[in-house]
Tab-separated table of C-alpha atoms in Angstrom:
chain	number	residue	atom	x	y	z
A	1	UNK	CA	-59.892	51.899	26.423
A	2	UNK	CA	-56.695	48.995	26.553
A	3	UNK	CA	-55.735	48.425	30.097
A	4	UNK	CA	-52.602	49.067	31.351
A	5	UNK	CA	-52.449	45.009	32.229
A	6	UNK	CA	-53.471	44.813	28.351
A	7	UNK	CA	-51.092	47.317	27.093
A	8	UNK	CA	-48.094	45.045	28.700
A	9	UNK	CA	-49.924	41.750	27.458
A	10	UNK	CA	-49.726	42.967	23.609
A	11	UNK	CA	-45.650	44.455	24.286
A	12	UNK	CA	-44.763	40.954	25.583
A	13	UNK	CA	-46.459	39.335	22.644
A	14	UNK	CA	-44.131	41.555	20.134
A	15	UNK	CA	-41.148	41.389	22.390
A	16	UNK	CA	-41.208	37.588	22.556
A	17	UNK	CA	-42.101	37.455	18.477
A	18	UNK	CA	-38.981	39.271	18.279
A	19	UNK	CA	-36.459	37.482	20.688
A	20	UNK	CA	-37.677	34.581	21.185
A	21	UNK	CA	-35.516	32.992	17.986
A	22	UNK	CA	-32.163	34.745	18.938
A	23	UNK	CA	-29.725	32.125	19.831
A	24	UNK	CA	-28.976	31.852	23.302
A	25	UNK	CA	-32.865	32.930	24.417
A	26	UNK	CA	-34.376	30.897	26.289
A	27	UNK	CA	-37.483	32.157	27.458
A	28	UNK	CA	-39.364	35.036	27.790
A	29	UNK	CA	-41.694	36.040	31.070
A	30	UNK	CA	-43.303	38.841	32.490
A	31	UNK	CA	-43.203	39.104	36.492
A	32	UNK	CA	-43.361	42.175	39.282
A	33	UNK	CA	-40.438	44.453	39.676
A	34	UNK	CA	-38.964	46.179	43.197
A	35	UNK	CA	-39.872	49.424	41.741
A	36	UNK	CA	-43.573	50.643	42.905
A	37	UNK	CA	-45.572	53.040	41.487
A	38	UNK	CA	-48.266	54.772	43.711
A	39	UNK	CA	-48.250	51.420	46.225
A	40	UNK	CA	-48.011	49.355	43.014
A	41	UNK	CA	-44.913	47.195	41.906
A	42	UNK	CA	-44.202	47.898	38.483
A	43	UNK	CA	-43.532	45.202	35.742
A	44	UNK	CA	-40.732	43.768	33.954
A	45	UNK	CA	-39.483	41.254	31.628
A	46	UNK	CA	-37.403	38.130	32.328
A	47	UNK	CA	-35.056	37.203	29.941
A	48	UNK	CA	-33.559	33.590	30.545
A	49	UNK	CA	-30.673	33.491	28.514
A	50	UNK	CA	-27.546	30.560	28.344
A	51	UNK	CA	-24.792	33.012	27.225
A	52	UNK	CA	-23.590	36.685	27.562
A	53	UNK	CA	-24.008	37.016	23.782
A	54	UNK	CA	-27.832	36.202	23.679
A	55	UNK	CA	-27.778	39.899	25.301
A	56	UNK	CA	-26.094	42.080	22.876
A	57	UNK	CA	-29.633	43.063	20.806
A	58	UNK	CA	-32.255	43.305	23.609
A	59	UNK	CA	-32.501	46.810	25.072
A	60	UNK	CA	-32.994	46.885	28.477
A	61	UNK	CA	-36.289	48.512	29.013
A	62	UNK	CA	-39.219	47.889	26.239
A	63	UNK	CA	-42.403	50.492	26.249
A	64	UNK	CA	-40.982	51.642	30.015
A	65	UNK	CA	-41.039	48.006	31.067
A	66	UNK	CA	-37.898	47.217	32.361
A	67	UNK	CA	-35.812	43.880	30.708
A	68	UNK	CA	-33.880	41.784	33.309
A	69	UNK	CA	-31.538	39.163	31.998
A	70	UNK	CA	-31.632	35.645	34.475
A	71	UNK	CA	-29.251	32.412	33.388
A	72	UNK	CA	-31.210	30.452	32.127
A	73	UNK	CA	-32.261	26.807	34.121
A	74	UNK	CA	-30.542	23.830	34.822
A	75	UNK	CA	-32.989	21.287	34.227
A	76	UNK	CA	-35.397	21.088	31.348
A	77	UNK	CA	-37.357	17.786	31.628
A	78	UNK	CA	-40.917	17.336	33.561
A	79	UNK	CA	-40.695	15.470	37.085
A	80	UNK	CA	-41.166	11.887	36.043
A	81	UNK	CA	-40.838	9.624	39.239
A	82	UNK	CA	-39.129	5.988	37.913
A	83	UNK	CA	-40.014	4.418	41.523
A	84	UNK	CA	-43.157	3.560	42.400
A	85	UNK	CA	-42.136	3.040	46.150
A	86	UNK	CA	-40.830	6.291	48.334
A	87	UNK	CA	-38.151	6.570	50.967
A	88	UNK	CA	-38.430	7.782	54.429
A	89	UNK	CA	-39.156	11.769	54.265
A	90	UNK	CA	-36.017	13.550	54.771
A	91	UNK	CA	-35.303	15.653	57.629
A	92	UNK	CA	-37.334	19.219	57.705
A	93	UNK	CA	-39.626	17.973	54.427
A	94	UNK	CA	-43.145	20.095	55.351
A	95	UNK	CA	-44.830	16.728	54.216
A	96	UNK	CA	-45.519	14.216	57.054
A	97	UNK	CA	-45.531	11.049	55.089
A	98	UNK	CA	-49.001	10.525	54.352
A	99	UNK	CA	-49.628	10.893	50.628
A	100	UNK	CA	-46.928	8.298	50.070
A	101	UNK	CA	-48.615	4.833	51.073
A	102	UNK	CA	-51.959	5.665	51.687
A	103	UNK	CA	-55.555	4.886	49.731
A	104	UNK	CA	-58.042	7.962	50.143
A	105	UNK	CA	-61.333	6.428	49.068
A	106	UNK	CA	-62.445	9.967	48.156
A	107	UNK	CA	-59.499	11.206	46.414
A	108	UNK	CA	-58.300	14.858	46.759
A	109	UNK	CA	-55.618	16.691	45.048
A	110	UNK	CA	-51.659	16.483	46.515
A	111	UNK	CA	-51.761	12.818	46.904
A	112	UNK	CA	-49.366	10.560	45.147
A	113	UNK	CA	-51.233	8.598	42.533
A	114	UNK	CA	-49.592	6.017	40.081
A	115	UNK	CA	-49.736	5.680	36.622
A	116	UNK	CA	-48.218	2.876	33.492
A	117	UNK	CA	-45.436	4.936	32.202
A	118	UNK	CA	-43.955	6.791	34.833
A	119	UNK	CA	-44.490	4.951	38.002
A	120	UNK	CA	-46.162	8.101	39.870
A	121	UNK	CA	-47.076	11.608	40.840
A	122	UNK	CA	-49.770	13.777	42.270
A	123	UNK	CA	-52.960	14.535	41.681
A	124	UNK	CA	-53.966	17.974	41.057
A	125	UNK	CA	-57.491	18.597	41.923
A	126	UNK	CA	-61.376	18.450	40.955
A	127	UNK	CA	-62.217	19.659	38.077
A	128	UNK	CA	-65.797	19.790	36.072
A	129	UNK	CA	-66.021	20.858	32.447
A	130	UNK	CA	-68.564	22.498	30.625
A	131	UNK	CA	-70.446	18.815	30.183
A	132	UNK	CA	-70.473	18.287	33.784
A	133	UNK	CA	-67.660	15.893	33.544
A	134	UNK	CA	-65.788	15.724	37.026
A	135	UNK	CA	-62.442	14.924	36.568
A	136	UNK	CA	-58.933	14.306	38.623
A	137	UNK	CA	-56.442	16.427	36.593
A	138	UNK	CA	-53.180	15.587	36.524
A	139	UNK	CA	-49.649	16.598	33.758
A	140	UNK	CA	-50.011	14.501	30.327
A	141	UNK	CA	-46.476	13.224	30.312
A	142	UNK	CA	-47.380	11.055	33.436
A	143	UNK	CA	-49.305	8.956	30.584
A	144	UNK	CA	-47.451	8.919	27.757
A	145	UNK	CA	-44.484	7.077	26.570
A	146	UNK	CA	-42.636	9.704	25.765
A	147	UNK	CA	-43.421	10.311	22.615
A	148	UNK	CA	-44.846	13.620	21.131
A	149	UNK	CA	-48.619	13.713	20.115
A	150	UNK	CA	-49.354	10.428	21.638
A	151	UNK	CA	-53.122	9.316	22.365
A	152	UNK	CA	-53.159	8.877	25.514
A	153	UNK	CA	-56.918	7.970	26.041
A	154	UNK	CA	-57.581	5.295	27.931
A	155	UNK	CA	-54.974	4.680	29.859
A	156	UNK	CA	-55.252	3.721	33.617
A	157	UNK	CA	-54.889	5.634	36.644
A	158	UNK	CA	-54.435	3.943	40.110
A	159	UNK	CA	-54.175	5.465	43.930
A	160	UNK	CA	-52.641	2.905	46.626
A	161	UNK	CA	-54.615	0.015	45.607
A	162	UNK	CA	-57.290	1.092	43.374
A	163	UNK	CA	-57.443	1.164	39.753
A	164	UNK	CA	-59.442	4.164	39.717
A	165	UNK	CA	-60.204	5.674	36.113
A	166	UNK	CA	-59.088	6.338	32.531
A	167	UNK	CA	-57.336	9.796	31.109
A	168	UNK	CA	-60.720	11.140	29.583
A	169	UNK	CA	-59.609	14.340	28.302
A	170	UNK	CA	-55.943	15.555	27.932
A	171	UNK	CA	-54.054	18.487	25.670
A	172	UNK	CA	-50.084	17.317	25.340
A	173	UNK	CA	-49.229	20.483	24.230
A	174	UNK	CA	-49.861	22.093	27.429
A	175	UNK	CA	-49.163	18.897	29.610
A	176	UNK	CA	-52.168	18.011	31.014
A	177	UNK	CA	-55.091	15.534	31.556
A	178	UNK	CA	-58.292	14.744	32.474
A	179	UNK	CA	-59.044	11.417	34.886
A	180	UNK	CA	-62.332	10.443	34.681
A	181	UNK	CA	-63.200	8.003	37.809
A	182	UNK	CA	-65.052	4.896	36.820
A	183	UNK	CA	-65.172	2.313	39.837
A	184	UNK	CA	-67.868	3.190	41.819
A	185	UNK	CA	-66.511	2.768	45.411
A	186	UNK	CA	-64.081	5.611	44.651
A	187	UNK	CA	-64.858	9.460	44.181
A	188	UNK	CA	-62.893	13.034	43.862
A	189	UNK	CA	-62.889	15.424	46.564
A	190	UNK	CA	-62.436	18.914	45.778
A	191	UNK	CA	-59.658	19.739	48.185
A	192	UNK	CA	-56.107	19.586	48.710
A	193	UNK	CA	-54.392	17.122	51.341
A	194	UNK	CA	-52.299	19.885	53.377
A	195	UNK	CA	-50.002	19.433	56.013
A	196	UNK	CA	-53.049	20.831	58.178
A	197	UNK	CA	-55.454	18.654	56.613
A	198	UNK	CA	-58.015	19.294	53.847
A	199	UNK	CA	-58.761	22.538	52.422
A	200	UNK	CA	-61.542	22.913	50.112
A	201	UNK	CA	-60.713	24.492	46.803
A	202	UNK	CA	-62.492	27.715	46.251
A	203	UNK	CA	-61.767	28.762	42.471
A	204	UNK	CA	-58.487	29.838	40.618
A	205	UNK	CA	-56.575	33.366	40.124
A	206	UNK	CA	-57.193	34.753	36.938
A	207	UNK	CA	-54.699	36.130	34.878
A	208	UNK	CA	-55.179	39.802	36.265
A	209	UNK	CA	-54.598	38.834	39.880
A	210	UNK	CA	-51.294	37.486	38.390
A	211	UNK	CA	-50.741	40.762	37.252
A	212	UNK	CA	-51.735	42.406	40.464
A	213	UNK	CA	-50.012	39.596	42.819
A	214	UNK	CA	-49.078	41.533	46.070
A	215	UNK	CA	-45.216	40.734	47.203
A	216	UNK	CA	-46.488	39.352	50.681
A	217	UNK	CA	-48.671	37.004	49.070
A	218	UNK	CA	-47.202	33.514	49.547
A	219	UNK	CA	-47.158	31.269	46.862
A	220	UNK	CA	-47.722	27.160	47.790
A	221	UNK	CA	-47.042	23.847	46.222
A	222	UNK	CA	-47.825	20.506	47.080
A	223	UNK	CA	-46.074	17.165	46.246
A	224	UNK	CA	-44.933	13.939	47.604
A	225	UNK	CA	-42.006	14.622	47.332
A	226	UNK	CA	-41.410	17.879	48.596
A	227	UNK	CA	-44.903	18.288	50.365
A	228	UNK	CA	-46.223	21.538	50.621
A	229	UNK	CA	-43.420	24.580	49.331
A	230	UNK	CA	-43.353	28.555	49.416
A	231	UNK	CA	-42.594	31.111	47.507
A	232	UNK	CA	-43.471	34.425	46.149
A	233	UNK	CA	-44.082	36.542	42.804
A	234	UNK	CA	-45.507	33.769	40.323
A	235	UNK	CA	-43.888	35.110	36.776
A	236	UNK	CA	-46.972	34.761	34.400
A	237	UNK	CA	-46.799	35.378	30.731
A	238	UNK	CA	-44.252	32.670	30.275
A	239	UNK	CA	-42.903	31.681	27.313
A	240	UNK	CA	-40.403	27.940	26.537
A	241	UNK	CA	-41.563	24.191	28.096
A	242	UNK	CA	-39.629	20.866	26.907
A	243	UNK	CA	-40.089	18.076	24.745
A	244	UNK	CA	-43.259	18.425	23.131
A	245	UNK	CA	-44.927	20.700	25.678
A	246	UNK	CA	-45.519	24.705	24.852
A	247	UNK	CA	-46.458	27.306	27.093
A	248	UNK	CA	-47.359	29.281	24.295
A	249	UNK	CA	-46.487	32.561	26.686
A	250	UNK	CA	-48.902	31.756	28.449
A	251	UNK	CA	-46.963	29.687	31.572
A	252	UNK	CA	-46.300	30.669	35.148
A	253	UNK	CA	-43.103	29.914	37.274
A	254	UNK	CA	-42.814	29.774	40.725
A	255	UNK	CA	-39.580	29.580	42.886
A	256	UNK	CA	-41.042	26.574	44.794
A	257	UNK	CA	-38.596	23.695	45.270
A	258	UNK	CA	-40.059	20.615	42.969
A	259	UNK	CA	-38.402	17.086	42.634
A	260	UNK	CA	-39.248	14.212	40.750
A	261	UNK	CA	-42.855	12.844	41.677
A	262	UNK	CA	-44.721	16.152	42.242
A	263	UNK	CA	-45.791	16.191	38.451
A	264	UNK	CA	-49.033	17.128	38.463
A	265	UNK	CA	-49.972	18.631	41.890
A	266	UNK	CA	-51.246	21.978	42.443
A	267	UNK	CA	-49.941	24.858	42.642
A	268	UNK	CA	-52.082	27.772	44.467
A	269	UNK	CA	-52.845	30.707	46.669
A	270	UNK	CA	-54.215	30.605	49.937
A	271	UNK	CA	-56.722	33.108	50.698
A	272	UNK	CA	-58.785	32.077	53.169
A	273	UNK	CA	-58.902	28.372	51.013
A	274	UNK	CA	-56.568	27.365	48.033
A	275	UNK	CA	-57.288	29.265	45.074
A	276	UNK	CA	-55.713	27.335	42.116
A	277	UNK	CA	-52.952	29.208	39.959
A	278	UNK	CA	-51.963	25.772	38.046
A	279	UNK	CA	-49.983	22.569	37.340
A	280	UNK	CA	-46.705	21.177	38.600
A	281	UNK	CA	-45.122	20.028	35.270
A	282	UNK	CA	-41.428	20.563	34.591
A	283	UNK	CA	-38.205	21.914	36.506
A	284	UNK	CA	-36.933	24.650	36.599
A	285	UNK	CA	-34.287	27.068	37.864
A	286	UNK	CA	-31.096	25.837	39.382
A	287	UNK	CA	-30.565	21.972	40.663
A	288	UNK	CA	-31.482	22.025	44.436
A	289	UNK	CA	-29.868	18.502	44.800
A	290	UNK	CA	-32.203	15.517	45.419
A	291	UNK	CA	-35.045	14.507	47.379
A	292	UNK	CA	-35.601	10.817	49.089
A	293	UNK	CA	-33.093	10.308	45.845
A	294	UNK	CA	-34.933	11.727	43.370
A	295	UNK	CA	-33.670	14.977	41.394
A	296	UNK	CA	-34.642	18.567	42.631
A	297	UNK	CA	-35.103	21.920	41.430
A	298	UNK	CA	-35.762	25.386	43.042
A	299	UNK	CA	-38.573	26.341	40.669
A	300	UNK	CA	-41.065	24.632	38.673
A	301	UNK	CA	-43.009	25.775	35.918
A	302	UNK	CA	-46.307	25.146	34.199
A	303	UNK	CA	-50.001	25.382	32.672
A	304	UNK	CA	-52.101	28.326	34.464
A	305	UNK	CA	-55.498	27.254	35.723
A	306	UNK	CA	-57.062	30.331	33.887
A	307	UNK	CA	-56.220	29.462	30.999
A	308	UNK	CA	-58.045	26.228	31.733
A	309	UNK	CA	-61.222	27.868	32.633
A	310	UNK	CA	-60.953	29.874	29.849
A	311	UNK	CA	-59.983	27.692	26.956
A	312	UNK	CA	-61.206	24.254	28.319
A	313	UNK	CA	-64.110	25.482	30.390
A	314	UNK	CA	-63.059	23.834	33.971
A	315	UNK	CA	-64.645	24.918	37.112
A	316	UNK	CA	-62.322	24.885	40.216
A	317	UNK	CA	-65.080	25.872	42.535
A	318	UNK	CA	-67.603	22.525	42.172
């Protein structure tokens, strides 16, 4: 029997087919309605469109699912920091400063970490893939030059003063990448650096806790710029990205504030531990102004760590 969770996976794959090239679309998502059924919030679409017009043949409700039309955002590029040295932390940031200027010998994820061609970001988390590769993932376009389909093996990864690794393994269409430490004095921790301190990582949400996500379930991101940001209802199912990066429908969104620099840290739940629900890779939403100077946005979109144990066989919980 086809779940109900399945049934509204296969609508969103026609509906998208179908919209998807009207002019003025620009994405497609999936995301929790205020309407409950039996204690349950129901679903509905979320059109992003950049004109009135981009309405006129989309029906409102699709299979009972309800269609609500959002303008669609401001800012379309990834967060790609040109400085590779950070202001003071502006008044009421959540982040206290540390994962600006400071070398972590063991490495964890929401720590700035620099790279060749954009200066720097932060790190993700541990991963392990189905070799028993450990890895420090991190967003592809930190690496390349921004070009499409670039080769990006090789290239050099450093954190404060330590030339750490080499991208190992990487997927540009998704945005993101595999570190692979080689200097022996340096390892990967699997945890986050929170404003509390470090939290060990305890797995990822799969795709039908996304579909189940409770409305008083707070959702948290962590960069150096921002530090450590809340929101709720991750929209999953997500369809766009930018340059050459595709969610393929597959992307989440989150209404966490995200500036320039926090490409590439994590973005998770917290129950009882971080649970990782994916990357930090490109803006989105509405401009929220700047950051220590850099450019900000009240959203940010990206990769789902699901679909990365899925398709590319990581482990969160190592």
């Amino acid at each position: 029997m086809v779940s109900s969770h399945e049934k509204a996976h296969n609508t969103i794959r026609r509906f998208q087919n179908r919209h998807l090239g009207t002019s003025g679309v620009a994405s497609i998502g999936i995301t929790h309605s205020d309407e409950y059924i039996k204690n349950h919030r129901k679903l509905e679409f979320k059109v992003h469109v950049e004109n009135n017009s981009a309405k006129e043949n989309i029906p409102d409700k699709v299979n009972d699912i309800r269609v609500k039309f959002v303008d669609a955002p401001e800012m379309r590029g990834g967060g790609i920091a040109t400085s590779n040295t950070d202001g003071p932390k502006e008044s009421g940031d959540t982040l206290a400063g540390y994962c600006s200027n400071k070398d972590f010998t063991d490495i964890p994820g929401g720590v700035r970490t620099e790279t060749p061609n954009a200066g720097h970001g932060t790190s993700c988390c541990k991963v392990r893939n189905g070799s028993g590769d450990y890895y420090l993932l991190h967003c592809y376009h930190l690496f390349d030059s921004g070009t499409c389909d670039e080769n990006i093996g090789g290239q050099r990864a450093v954190q404060g003063s330590d030339d750490f690794g080499y991208v190992y393994e990487w997927y540009d269409r998704h945005d993101w990448a595999g570190i692979k430490v080689d200097k022996s004095s340096i390892s990967l921790d699997n945890t986050i650096r929170r404003p509390s301190g470090r939290d060990k990582v305890y797995g990822y949400v799969t795709r039908s806790a996304l579909a189940s996500w409770q409305p008083s379930d707070p959702v948290y991101k962590m960069g150096i710029k921002t530090g450590e940001t809340i929101s709720y209802s991750p929209d999953y199912n997500v369809s766009g990205g930018w340059a050459c990066h595709d969610w393929d429908g597959y992307g989440i969104q989150v209404g966490n504030k995200f500036a320039n620099g926090d490409s590439g840290g994590p973005i998770y739940a917290d129950w009882g531990g971080p649970y990782m629900i994916g990357i930090a890779s490109q803006h989105w939403g509405s401009s929220a102004g700047t950051v220590c100077g850099y450019d900000a946005s009240d959203g940010v979109a990206g990769w789902p760590a699901y679909k990365l144990a899925n398709n590319a066989g990581f482990e969160f919980y190592i």
